[in-house]
Each structure stands twice: as C-alpha cells, then as structure tokens.
XYZ file of C-alpha atoms in Angstrom:
633
model
C -17.203 5.968 -4.288
C -14.850 8.071 -6.359
C -11.477 6.849 -7.581
C -9.026 9.191 -9.299
C -6.265 7.970 -11.604
C -3.446 10.271 -12.648
C -1.706 9.232 -15.841
C 1.159 11.024 -17.546
C 2.913 10.254 -20.782
C 6.157 12.182 -20.786
C 8.845 12.637 -23.413
C 12.320 12.221 -21.897
C 15.062 14.862 -21.935
C 16.755 15.578 -25.226
C 13.773 14.850 -27.470
C 11.742 17.308 -29.498
C 9.561 19.854 -27.723
C 5.799 19.650 -27.239
C 5.010 21.593 -30.387
C 6.311 18.689 -32.470
C 3.671 16.289 -31.133
C 0.082 15.942 -32.234
C -3.144 14.015 -31.693
C -5.307 12.912 -34.593
C -8.047 11.233 -32.574
C -6.552 7.786 -33.074
C -2.890 8.184 -32.143
C -0.431 10.260 -30.185
C 2.183 10.971 -32.850
C 5.851 11.846 -32.531
C 7.805 14.640 -34.220
C 8.180 12.564 -37.396
C 4.485 11.658 -37.438
C 5.151 8.111 -36.202
C 2.460 6.426 -34.141
C 3.595 6.288 -30.496
C 0.498 5.376 -28.483
C -3.032 4.544 -29.555
C -5.689 6.886 -28.171
C -8.436 4.356 -28.861
C -8.115 1.973 -25.904
C -10.556 -0.832 -25.229
C -12.480 -1.106 -21.972
C -12.086 -4.687 -20.761
C -14.607 -5.854 -18.159
C -15.510 -8.953 -16.174
C -18.844 -8.684 -14.323
C -21.130 -10.983 -12.365
C -24.760 -9.868 -12.029
C -27.931 -11.857 -11.515
C -25.998 -15.112 -11.670
C -24.646 -14.281 -15.156
C -20.946 -13.732 -15.881
C -20.050 -11.171 -18.566
C -16.530 -10.870 -19.977
C -16.218 -8.321 -22.779
C -13.643 -6.205 -24.558
C -15.630 -3.059 -25.302
C -14.749 -0.697 -28.113
C -15.637 2.950 -27.765
C -17.773 4.827 -30.286
C -16.104 7.328 -32.675
C -14.761 10.470 -31.013
C -16.975 13.554 -30.826
C -14.833 16.691 -31.249
C -15.409 19.935 -29.339
C -13.118 22.957 -29.871
C -13.244 26.289 -28.050
C -10.555 28.847 -28.886
C -7.204 27.229 -28.014
C -8.822 24.343 -26.094
C -10.085 21.089 -27.557
C -11.949 18.058 -26.269
C -12.683 14.526 -27.507
C -15.567 12.507 -26.034
C -16.649 8.903 -26.605
C -18.613 6.207 -24.778
C -19.232 2.465 -24.501
C -21.995 0.421 -22.898
C -22.616 -3.148 -21.758
C -25.902 -4.055 -20.062
C -26.513 -1.327 -17.451
C -22.855 -0.218 -17.299
C -22.079 3.033 -19.105
C -18.490 4.239 -19.633
C -17.615 7.735 -20.908
C -14.042 8.549 -21.945
C -12.907 12.164 -22.388
C -9.617 13.701 -23.582
C -8.962 17.413 -23.009
C -6.010 19.361 -24.391
C -4.819 22.820 -25.338
C -2.566 24.505 -27.856
C -0.913 26.243 -24.876
C -0.270 23.204 -22.655
C 1.827 20.052 -23.119
C -0.763 18.023 -21.195
C -3.828 16.046 -22.202
C -6.297 15.280 -19.428
C -7.899 11.845 -19.640
C -11.099 11.061 -17.785
C -13.068 7.810 -17.627
C -16.472 7.816 -15.950
C -18.214 4.486 -15.275
C -21.767 4.287 -13.902
C -23.728 1.199 -12.856
C -27.487 0.805 -13.187
C -27.731 -2.196 -10.843
C -25.656 -4.078 -8.303
C -22.941 -6.365 -9.618
C -19.632 -8.009 -8.729
C -16.433 -7.046 -10.542
C -13.668 -9.364 -11.705
C -11.758 -6.623 -13.501
C -12.189 -3.227 -15.182
C -9.310 -1.839 -17.205
C -8.311 0.370 -20.098
C -6.117 -1.479 -22.583
C -3.686 0.602 -24.673
C -1.504 -0.490 -27.597
C 1.626 1.231 -28.847
C 3.037 1.705 -32.296
C 6.384 0.209 -33.331
C 8.985 0.868 -30.603
C 12.658 0.254 -29.954
C 12.346 -0.597 -26.257
C 10.107 -0.438 -23.194
C 10.996 -0.258 -19.496
C 8.950 -0.445 -16.300
C 9.539 0.706 -12.724
C 9.434 -2.528 -10.737
C 8.585 -3.170 -7.077
C 12.190 -2.517 -6.103
C 11.825 0.927 -7.751
C 14.299 -0.015 -10.494
C 13.856 0.337 -14.242
C 13.410 -3.157 -15.656
C 13.107 -4.050 -19.371
C 9.661 -5.333 -20.245
C 9.306 -8.716 -21.878
C 6.724 -10.894 -23.542
C 5.170 -11.951 -20.226
C 3.265 -9.061 -18.597
C 4.729 -7.415 -15.515
C 2.454 -5.905 -12.881
C 2.814 -3.361 -10.078
C 0.151 -2.508 -7.535
C -0.831 0.461 -5.412
C 2.403 0.538 -3.351
C 4.654 1.239 -6.354
C 4.639 4.335 -8.602
C 3.161 3.062 -11.880
C 5.558 3.981 -14.679
C 6.455 2.637 -18.104
C 8.977 4.201 -20.491
C 8.547 3.723 -24.246
C 11.178 4.703 -26.829
C 11.252 5.045 -30.612
C 14.309 6.723 -32.101
C 14.765 10.022 -30.264
C 11.163 10.060 -29.041
C 10.522 9.012 -25.464
C 7.183 8.427 -23.766
C 6.718 7.585 -20.083
C 3.453 6.283 -18.679
C 2.915 7.425 -15.085
C 0.047 6.198 -12.951
C -1.012 8.088 -9.855
C -3.784 8.278 -7.325
C -6.369 5.523 -7.562
C -4.478 3.171 -9.852
C -5.040 -0.272 -8.401
C -2.448 -1.779 -10.702
C -0.595 -1.367 -13.973
C 0.306 -4.285 -16.251
C 2.598 -4.016 -19.248
C 4.336 -6.227 -21.797
C 6.646 -5.769 -24.797
C 6.849 -8.209 -27.685
C 7.688 -7.945 -31.391
C 8.529 -4.270 -31.002
C 5.152 -3.274 -29.557
C 3.950 -2.612 -26.019
C 0.622 -3.405 -24.366
C -0.458 -1.405 -21.323
C -3.368 -2.199 -19.018
C -4.486 0.496 -16.585
C -6.603 -1.341 -14.060
C -9.365 0.448 -12.227
C -10.118 -2.846 -10.489
C -8.909 -6.432 -10.473
C -10.145 -9.062 -8.053
C -6.628 -10.350 -7.355
C -5.657 -6.938 -5.982
C -8.008 -7.331 -2.998
C -8.172 -10.967 -1.831
C -10.845 -11.866 0.682
C -10.710 -15.124 2.587
C -13.923 -16.716 3.834
C -13.919 -19.050 6.842
C -16.794 -21.096 8.225
C -17.342 -20.797 11.963
C -17.041 -24.172 13.665
C -16.791 -23.023 17.321
C -14.079 -25.621 17.828
C -10.905 -26.342 15.930
C -11.320 -29.077 13.304
C -9.005 -32.099 13.549
C -7.381 -31.031 10.282
C -6.734 -27.588 8.912
C -9.374 -26.515 6.401
C -8.273 -23.989 3.804
C -10.577 -20.975 3.659
C -12.753 -20.147 0.694
C -12.235 -17.002 -1.380
C -14.569 -14.169 -2.286
C -12.265 -11.709 -4.047
C -14.669 -9.963 -6.447
C -15.524 -6.434 -5.361
C -19.061 -5.048 -5.366
C -20.778 -2.181 -7.165
C -24.084 -0.813 -5.969
C -26.930 0.394 -8.157
C -26.368 4.057 -9.015
C -22.687 4.000 -8.079
C -20.184 5.953 -10.195
C -16.446 5.350 -10.457
C -13.998 7.848 -11.920
C -10.572 7.369 -13.417
C -8.563 10.417 -14.398
C -5.272 10.621 -16.245
C -2.836 12.938 -17.960
C -0.703 12.737 -21.076
C 2.309 15.063 -21.043
C 4.533 15.395 -24.081
C 7.952 16.958 -24.410
C 10.912 17.115 -22.061
C 9.770 16.766 -18.430
C 11.288 16.329 -14.991
C 9.159 14.040 -12.849
C 9.226 13.355 -9.135
C 8.445 9.928 -7.689
C 6.735 9.292 -4.331
C 8.691 6.817 -2.208
C 6.997 4.309 0.096
C 8.258 5.239 3.537
C 8.406 8.455 5.563
C 11.493 10.543 6.270
C 13.632 8.915 3.609
C 13.597 5.382 5.026
C 14.424 2.881 2.295
C 12.772 -0.227 3.754
C 10.307 -1.118 6.495
C 9.842 -4.013 8.899
C 6.389 -4.318 10.480
C 5.976 -6.837 13.310
C 2.345 -7.807 13.970
C 2.423 -9.706 17.252
C -0.593 -11.982 17.737
C -1.774 -12.224 21.339
C -2.239 -16.002 21.679
C 0.918 -16.973 23.565
C 1.623 -13.776 25.494
C 1.745 -13.449 29.276
C 3.257 -10.858 31.590
C 6.493 -12.691 32.446
C 7.510 -13.408 28.851
C 6.251 -10.053 27.554
C 8.507 -8.205 30.000
C 11.490 -10.325 28.952
C 10.878 -9.559 25.272
C 10.308 -5.833 25.721
C 12.821 -5.037 28.478
C 15.324 -7.897 28.431
C 14.221 -9.994 31.410
C 11.404 -10.594 33.852
C 11.769 -8.008 36.622
C 13.604 -5.451 34.485
C 10.971 -2.744 34.989
C 11.088 -3.017 38.782
C 14.890 -2.837 38.610
C 14.744 0.313 36.469
C 16.436 -1.337 33.490
C 14.837 0.935 30.927
C 16.428 2.678 27.960
C 18.724 2.017 25.032
C 21.660 0.706 27.085
C 19.573 -2.261 28.245
C 18.398 -5.343 26.356
C 14.902 -5.700 24.914
C 12.866 -4.893 21.830
C 11.359 -1.773 23.395
C 14.562 -0.708 25.141
C 16.340 -0.768 21.773
C 13.863 1.793 20.438
C 12.056 -0.480 17.977
C 8.326 -0.269 17.346
C 5.741 -2.909 16.520
C 2.033 -3.730 16.722
C 1.250 -5.578 19.950
C -2.219 -7.142 19.926
C -3.957 -8.275 23.103
C -7.140 -9.871 24.425
C -9.425 -7.591 26.430
C -10.681 -10.453 28.573
C -9.457 -13.969 29.249
C -11.511 -16.746 27.675
C -10.107 -20.122 26.703
C -6.604 -21.473 27.351
C -4.828 -18.108 27.386
C -3.195 -15.950 30.039
C -4.792 -12.778 31.365
C -3.781 -9.668 29.484
C -5.869 -6.482 29.734
C -7.716 -8.005 32.702
C -4.349 -8.300 34.500
C -3.070 -5.195 36.381
C 0.510 -6.439 35.990
C 0.148 -6.800 32.219
C -1.429 -3.342 31.915
C 1.415 -1.865 33.971
C 3.909 -3.281 31.474
C 1.928 -1.869 28.547
C 2.096 1.535 30.223
C 5.903 1.396 29.968
C 6.323 0.521 26.293
C 5.909 4.036 24.905
C 4.368 5.392 21.729
C 6.415 3.281 19.327
C 4.421 0.202 20.339
C 0.884 0.236 18.924
C -1.600 -1.620 21.140
C -4.235 -3.339 18.991
C -6.660 -6.233 19.385
C -6.468 -9.910 18.476
C -10.263 -10.168 18.507
C -11.543 -9.271 21.998
C -11.185 -12.729 23.567
C -9.934 -16.156 22.582
C -13.449 -17.452 21.951
C -16.469 -16.514 19.813
C -18.211 -13.292 20.904
C -21.525 -11.984 19.618
C -22.170 -8.397 18.567
C -23.169 -7.138 22.021
C -20.125 -8.651 23.695
C -17.748 -7.281 21.062
C -19.261 -3.817 21.522
C -18.934 -3.999 25.311
C -15.311 -5.132 25.230
C -14.340 -2.573 22.596
C -15.821 0.070 24.870
C -13.740 -1.287 27.761
C -10.606 -1.234 25.581
C -11.104 2.457 24.860
C -12.036 3.219 28.475
C -8.667 1.808 29.557
C -7.026 4.485 27.417
C -5.760 2.434 24.477
C -5.930 4.195 21.106
C -4.760 1.484 18.697
C -6.672 1.059 15.428
C -5.471 -2.385 14.325
C -7.630 -5.521 14.580
C -6.200 -8.957 13.848
C -8.710 -11.812 13.685
C -8.017 -14.548 16.217
C -8.485 -18.094 14.909
C -11.281 -17.495 12.359
C -12.390 -21.132 12.608
C -13.516 -20.631 16.207
C -13.924 -16.871 16.656
C -17.101 -16.382 14.647
C -16.911 -12.589 14.967
C -13.684 -12.625 12.930
C -14.016 -10.329 9.924
C -12.979 -13.246 7.706
C -15.770 -15.406 9.151
C -19.096 -13.780 10.125
C -17.978 -10.399 11.450
C -18.669 -8.736 8.091
C -22.275 -10.023 7.789
C -24.633 -7.352 9.085
C -27.523 -9.807 9.249
C -25.737 -12.259 11.579
C -25.389 -12.422 15.364
C -21.596 -12.080 15.145
C -21.527 -8.878 13.070
C -18.721 -6.621 14.342
C -17.786 -4.182 11.550
C -20.098 -1.415 12.778
C -18.643 -1.673 16.286
C -15.096 -1.588 14.910
C -15.897 1.507 12.843
C -17.596 3.185 15.804
C -14.518 2.706 17.981
C -12.082 3.951 15.346
C -10.481 0.773 14.018
C -9.098 1.183 10.493
C -6.587 -1.604 9.799
C -7.791 -5.210 9.626
C -5.681 -8.278 8.952
C -6.898 -9.901 5.750
C -5.989 -13.406 7.048
C -3.567 -13.657 4.120
C -0.004 -14.896 4.696
C 2.197 -14.613 1.607
C 5.109 -17.025 1.333
C 8.446 -15.226 1.306
C 10.809 -15.727 -1.619
C 13.712 -18.005 -0.811
C 16.500 -16.180 1.064
C 14.530 -12.912 0.998
C 12.592 -10.862 3.540
C 10.706 -8.790 0.962
C 6.978 -9.534 0.902
C 6.688 -7.484 -2.329
C 8.735 -10.117 -4.230
C 10.147 -7.845 -6.978
C 11.916 -10.732 -8.704
C 8.555 -12.225 -9.725
C 7.271 -9.249 -11.764
C 4.350 -11.123 -13.291
C 2.888 -12.208 -9.949
C 0.542 -9.946 -8.001
C 1.485 -9.356 -4.353
C -1.355 -7.425 -2.691
C -0.345 -6.119 0.730
C -2.787 -3.281 1.447
C -6.275 -2.963 -0.021
C -9.966 -2.199 0.466
C -12.924 -4.472 -0.253
C -16.555 -3.487 -0.773
C -17.859 -6.288 1.467
C -15.759 -4.988 4.368
C -17.153 -1.514 4.854
C -19.693 0.430 6.899
C -21.776 3.111 5.186
C -20.887 6.598 6.408
C -17.689 5.456 8.152
C -14.068 5.827 7.009
C -12.989 2.838 4.912
C -11.218 -0.140 6.406
C -7.811 -1.122 5.077
C -7.036 -4.829 4.941
C -3.446 -6.024 4.973
C -1.482 -9.191 4.288
C 1.493 -10.551 6.194
C 3.929 -13.438 6.087
C 4.201 -16.010 8.856
C 7.687 -16.130 10.374
C 6.780 -18.057 13.517
C 10.009 -20.034 13.210
C 12.612 -21.667 15.402
C 15.100 -19.172 16.759
C 17.968 -20.497 14.643
C 15.941 -19.976 11.477
C 14.912 -16.447 12.499
C 18.561 -15.530 13.041
C 19.664 -17.206 9.810
C 17.074 -15.309 7.738
C 17.745 -11.874 9.304
C 21.485 -11.578 8.740
C 23.059 -8.207 7.855
C 23.238 -9.409 4.257
C 19.479 -10.111 4.223
C 18.733 -6.667 5.675
C 21.033 -5.100 3.061
C 19.008 -6.801 0.322
C 15.735 -5.558 1.844
C 17.109 -2.005 1.842
C 18.416 -2.322 -1.719
C 14.990 -3.438 -2.930
C 13.129 -0.675 -1.053
C 11.373 -3.648 0.486
C 8.687 -4.352 3.043
C 8.260 -7.151 5.573
C 4.922 -7.439 7.387
C 5.591 -10.282 9.797
C 2.958 -12.492 11.464
C 4.703 -13.319 14.750
C 4.239 -14.537 18.330
C 7.173 -12.719 19.866
C 7.003 -13.630 23.557
C 5.826 -17.208 23.342
C 7.559 -19.934 25.341
C 6.456 -23.552 25.109
C 8.450 -26.693 25.938
C 5.860 -29.221 24.764
C 3.468 -29.707 21.875
C 3.622 -28.304 18.368
C 4.808 -24.885 19.615
C 7.848 -26.175 21.502
C 11.141 -24.419 20.811
C 9.460 -21.653 18.775
C 10.578 -18.975 21.200
C 12.894 -15.979 21.426
C 13.013 -15.879 25.245
C 14.760 -18.360 27.562
C 13.311 -19.728 30.782
C 15.175 -19.093 34.028
C 14.406 -20.313 37.543
C 11.165 -19.569 39.437
C 9.065 -18.659 36.402
C 11.342 -15.908 35.164
C 12.544 -15.345 31.595
C 15.182 -13.435 29.672
C 15.546 -12.411 26.040
C 18.003 -14.592 24.120
C 21.343 -12.738 23.767
C 21.606 -13.371 20.018
C 18.034 -12.140 19.541
C 18.863 -8.960 21.446
C 21.939 -8.536 19.240
C 19.602 -8.692 16.222
C 17.378 -6.000 17.788
C 20.458 -3.846 18.434
C 21.558 -4.185 14.779
C 18.089 -3.211 13.580
C 18.126 -0.195 15.902
C 21.414 0.955 14.386
C 20.055 0.531 10.858
C 16.973 2.507 11.865
C 19.124 5.304 13.298
C 20.983 5.468 9.960
C 17.714 5.932 8.082
C 17.842 2.553 6.334
C 15.071 0.437 7.893
C 11.994 1.688 9.716
C 10.947 -0.869 12.359
C 7.432 0.117 13.369
C 3.815 -0.956 13.650
C 0.929 -1.223 11.223
C -0.363 2.292 11.792
C 3.021 3.958 11.309
C 3.977 2.116 8.118
C 0.801 0.799 6.473
C -1.127 3.850 7.683
C 1.384 6.041 5.850
C 0.993 3.953 2.693
C -2.803 4.122 2.990
C -2.753 7.902 3.390
C -0.606 8.216 0.265
C -3.452 6.690 -1.763
C -5.548 9.820 -1.098
C -2.828 12.284 -2.120
C -3.063 13.692 -5.657
C 0.201 14.720 -7.337
C 0.178 16.886 -10.448
C 3.207 18.178 -12.316
C 2.812 21.814 -13.356
C 5.150 23.962 -15.418
C 7.322 25.101 -12.500
C 6.076 23.151 -9.479
C 4.673 19.869 -8.243
C 1.143 20.303 -6.905
C 0.356 18.181 -3.830
C -3.385 18.099 -3.184
C -4.199 16.912 0.334
C -7.889 17.794 0.332
C -8.901 14.116 0.252
C -6.614 13.147 3.145
C -8.359 11.832 6.259
C -5.289 12.693 8.361
C -2.075 14.683 7.873
C 0.586 12.900 5.851
C 3.844 13.212 7.768
C 7.304 13.198 6.213
C 6.223 12.175 2.703
C 9.351 11.163 0.771
C 9.782 12.199 -2.873
C 12.601 11.241 -5.228
C 13.733 14.210 -7.306
C 14.618 13.999 -11.015
C 18.213 13.557 -12.132
C 20.234 16.756 -11.781
C 18.050 18.286 -9.064
C 19.924 19.543 -6.001
C 17.001 20.101 -3.647
C 13.458 21.386 -3.249
C 11.420 23.918 -1.295
C 7.781 24.835 -0.882
C 6.580 27.698 -3.052
C 6.781 30.975 -1.150
C 9.464 29.723 1.243
C 13.231 30.195 1.155
C 14.408 27.236 3.231
C 15.190 24.002 1.392
C 13.475 20.837 2.604
C 15.476 18.098 4.378
C 17.031 15.656 1.949
C 19.703 13.062 1.336
C 21.450 11.668 -1.722
C 21.001 8.037 -2.727
C 22.025 6.352 -5.961
C 22.786 9.653 -7.666
C 19.329 11.130 -6.982
C 18.268 13.314 -4.097
C 15.263 12.431 -1.943
C 13.373 15.019 0.108
C 10.551 14.789 2.632
C 7.822 17.125 3.805
C 4.546 17.162 5.742
C 1.291 17.453 3.782
C -1.511 18.875 5.971
C -5.026 17.540 5.697
C -7.226 19.740 3.487
C -4.346 21.777 2.032
C -2.805 22.175 -1.419
C 0.971 22.680 -1.553
C 3.301 23.513 -4.429
C 6.826 22.198 -4.428
C 9.650 23.788 -6.406
C 12.589 21.663 -7.557
C 15.948 23.462 -7.372
C 19.164 23.324 -9.358
C 22.658 23.524 -7.852
C 22.385 27.337 -7.645
C 19.096 27.183 -5.753
C 17.015 28.286 -8.736
C 13.676 26.590 -9.603
C 13.781 24.081 -12.437
C 11.022 23.829 -15.042
C 9.191 20.514 -14.674
C 7.186 20.671 -17.910
C 8.258 21.972 -21.320
C 6.681 24.966 -23.073
C 4.264 24.571 -25.953
C 1.040 22.717 -26.561
C -0.456 19.791 -28.465
C -2.244 20.215 -31.764
C -5.425 18.324 -32.614
C -5.264 17.308 -36.283
C-alpha cells in the first residue's frame, strides 16, 4: 500500500525572496542565517511483532550529498529490526521547493502503534495552527492535533521570516506544540488512535447488561510491504489554496444514518412524506410535510428479510413501494441483512437479493454486534470463521462501514469534530488493515454520534443558533438515529418524531417538520448540506486520493489515483484573489465570498490532471510561488 504525504513550508507575503534562504544539511535557514526548522527529524516508532513491543526514537545517519548541475539531493537512512526507513531531500538552485520523501519497508509482519517524523524548530516569535474549524489558532504548550479531514497547516514566525507547514495527501494527522519560543511538529504516517477498531464477542442473545467492546486499534503491516511519505518545503512568498471539506461551497454537513431496527411502512411514510397515506393522496413535493418532501437526504438502512422482532421491510411490497418514491437523495443501505446472526452463505444470498431488487447503496451498518455475529465489528472480518462477510460486501460494492463508534457531542454543540478540544483526536473516517479484502477497493469506516433522544431534546439541540455555530465551525454531524420509530412502552417509549393517529396511522410532528423546513432553507442557501454517507463521507474519502501541488503559476490537481470522479471540490483561494479558472479556459469557475476570501468549486475527473489558475481583480493569473531557488551550503 502506498501513502503519499505532501508537505510545504512556505514563507508568508512580505518576507525575503527564495534566494535569501539556504539549507546546510542540518537546518533550513532564514535570510539572516537564523535556524528556522531542523532538517534532521527523528523517526519515532511503536511496533508490535512476535509478541515484543518496540518503542524507539530513531536518529538518521549523516546525510549523503549528491549534486548534479543545478540540482542537489540529500539521502539518509535509519533501521530498527527489519524496518528500514530512507529519507531523501531534493532541491534546485532554480526552484523554491524542496521535495521530501520517506520510504519505509518492512521485512516481516507487525502491528503499528505509531510512525511519525518529529521536527524541531529554532527560536521563534510565534506559531499558529489551522484548527478543525479551519481557523488559525495560536499553538500552546499542550500539543494540538488535526486529522485527515482538516488541511494540515502550521505557521511559524521569526522576525520578518515566515514559514508555513502544509500537509497534504496521505497525512493521517499532524500534531504541533509551542513552548519556550520553540515549536515541535509531528507528521504522523500512522497512529493507532486515528483508526479505532471495536471488537465484540458474539453471544447470539443480548446479555442482561451491556458489555463494552474490546479494542484492536493497531494497524497491520505485511512482510515485504512498503509505505511512502512525500513532502515539499517551499520558501519565499507564496499564495496557497486550501481544500474545503464539502462540495459546492457548503460550509457544514449533517449526515443522518438511520438504523433499520424500529422502522415499518406506516411510520416510514409519515417521516418521509408527512403522514401515513400521503403517497396515495399525491402529497409529494416541497409544499408538503416530510423529510423527503422537504428535499433533505439521508442514509436509510433496511433489513433484506425479516428475522426476529422486527417489521417486514424489503420483503414487504408496501415498504418497497415507499422506497421507490424517496428519490436519489435518500441512500438505501443495509443494517446487516437481517435482525439475527447470518452465516457467510446467507449473507451472500441476501446481498445478491438486495442488488437484484435494484438497490445501489454502498453503506453497511452493523446491527447489534452482540447478536449479529456477521457484524464487521464481531466476526465478519475473520476470513477463517463461518460468519465472514467482508468478501461478500466487497463483491457487491459496499465501501462504507460503520465503525461501531459513537463519539459524545460537546455540550451545546452539534459538531462531531469538536474543534474546541484541539488536543483530543476525533477520528470520523478511516481505514484499517484488518478490515480489507485483497484486490478489492478499500473499505472506509466511519464514526457517528448517537442522538436517539426525546423529541424535546432533539428540538432544543437543533435550534437556529446551534445550526449557526455548526456553520461557523465548518462542522460535521454524523448522527446515529432511528427516525421513524414509535414506541409507547419499554425503554424506547417517547423516543419518536412521529405521532400516532387513529387506526394505525401516523403523522410527522409539526415542530419536527418545521425543523426539516428550516434545514431545507439553510441547504438552499448553501450553508448546510443534509445528505447521506455516500454524498458527504464519500466526498471526503475521495479527497484523500487527490494530490495537490502548488506550481509557479498554477495549482496542479492530480486525479490519477481517484477511484471515482470528485464532484464540486471546494477550494479556498488566498487573500486578494478574485477568482480562478482552469488552465486553457476563459470562463471563471463558480465561486462565492466568505470571510474576506473567495471559495471556488470544480469537478476533478478520475484519471486526469488539471491545472488551476488563480486570478486577480483584473482577471490576470497570479503567481503562486516566488522566483528563485534554494542553495545547499
């Protein structure tokens, strides 16, 4: 498996040009010769192999210098047991960029706790970091961390010199701290807390008390595997673009993942279309009540066949007829295939039936891992067991699997990313080496937050003020919900959004429909995207395969690693930019102004390389990188 990391260190506007900067093999030095950033990082590792745990801070050997005409190269290496790491820096007297490449190879299988390059700075005046709300935040003594859903950037300053650290494709996470005038930066190729994996034991019946799952977070490396991490250092005045999280300029996203347990045709129709019987009465469209009528999307999971104490869903013609009316905004996925444990053959057969019925959803949410042994979090990942299901899921095109992780929301907030706790990791979308099928596209696991609450609490937590805060923070809510449940007894009583009428009919609560209408208006304004897993998390997953590279007069967007086209990618332009267009075209891309900076969006085709020009107020291309090169002393 190959992972690419793009790293840029950029001098801010107004500082000296690239020719004033130099590399002496130990430090990146500023115009006055001051030490800005050490070029002798350590390689910190935590491995488990053969029952032995190894935690080391590896120092690289002295640099080996290679010079050819105007180009130069520095190479070094480090080794621990069978793991061999090679670090290379490449620069030129004609370019303000230094390419950084780390190659790590493994002689035998092992588990990984973390792998990271650790950099130290010289004496600095200040250090800032782009946080999970996409704001510049001063760094402090306690390390801050951002993951793969936030552009990784740190700004360092000493006098008039400015250096920005920019992480790109393949960066699992970036940690940084600032104390006593010096910064520490950790570029993490891997960290076990970035990809949590719960582990349930199959009991075939619910235990009398809830049993917390075990954890198996450490990723795996196979014998002969090679991982790559690539980076860039850019010196001098530069204008950098930032990829935003959501398509078409949306500033926040709300993803509803509806678990199938409590759903039945009468309540489902009331949720989607306002009341039981609405479809027969022709009450369809935006002027009528209902989640679907209001134009909102979500992920609706179902059971293929009834087993256990649940209503018929895909084995009910009435239920299927309702699903046929919901439209493309509603993604139909699976909540396992039934409400009981199913072995490999049965999972395969019911997945085949799901596809034969015409459903194209690619999201799988484990149902009750304690009892459904084929759950990915239980035995579904184990290829040697009778409940193995990963191969069948891959065969039938499933890509997005619930990681059975429910984060707790911050108080009075809807943002699962929790930007006000910068030192706490909040993984939302990740891959894990134990959840994969050789030769198949990788699975993406995702976390959620459980908001299966009483109606009054749902309404109190989703006020206009709360939505405003979510938008301000560029936030994300992935909600674990049971939208069309209705119970009057037991532990689930009163946890419903629909009201019961006479003769087994239901209607959507008026205040709930008012909430849906408000969200629809915010969506129409371009504030909040209300959609399913594939639309939102699929977009974020696709962004991980896109390589961005700043060139002298254009941004290079490399889509050759994309598994699908990336639609309406949003980019934030640098200060002072008035717009952007693709190289060779005359029409400016769609955009809007927010917070003094313009944001544009464009489609990136699979297998293509595009170049994007940034324009000034007169429509002329702006230089992104400064002239000059970097001298090797």
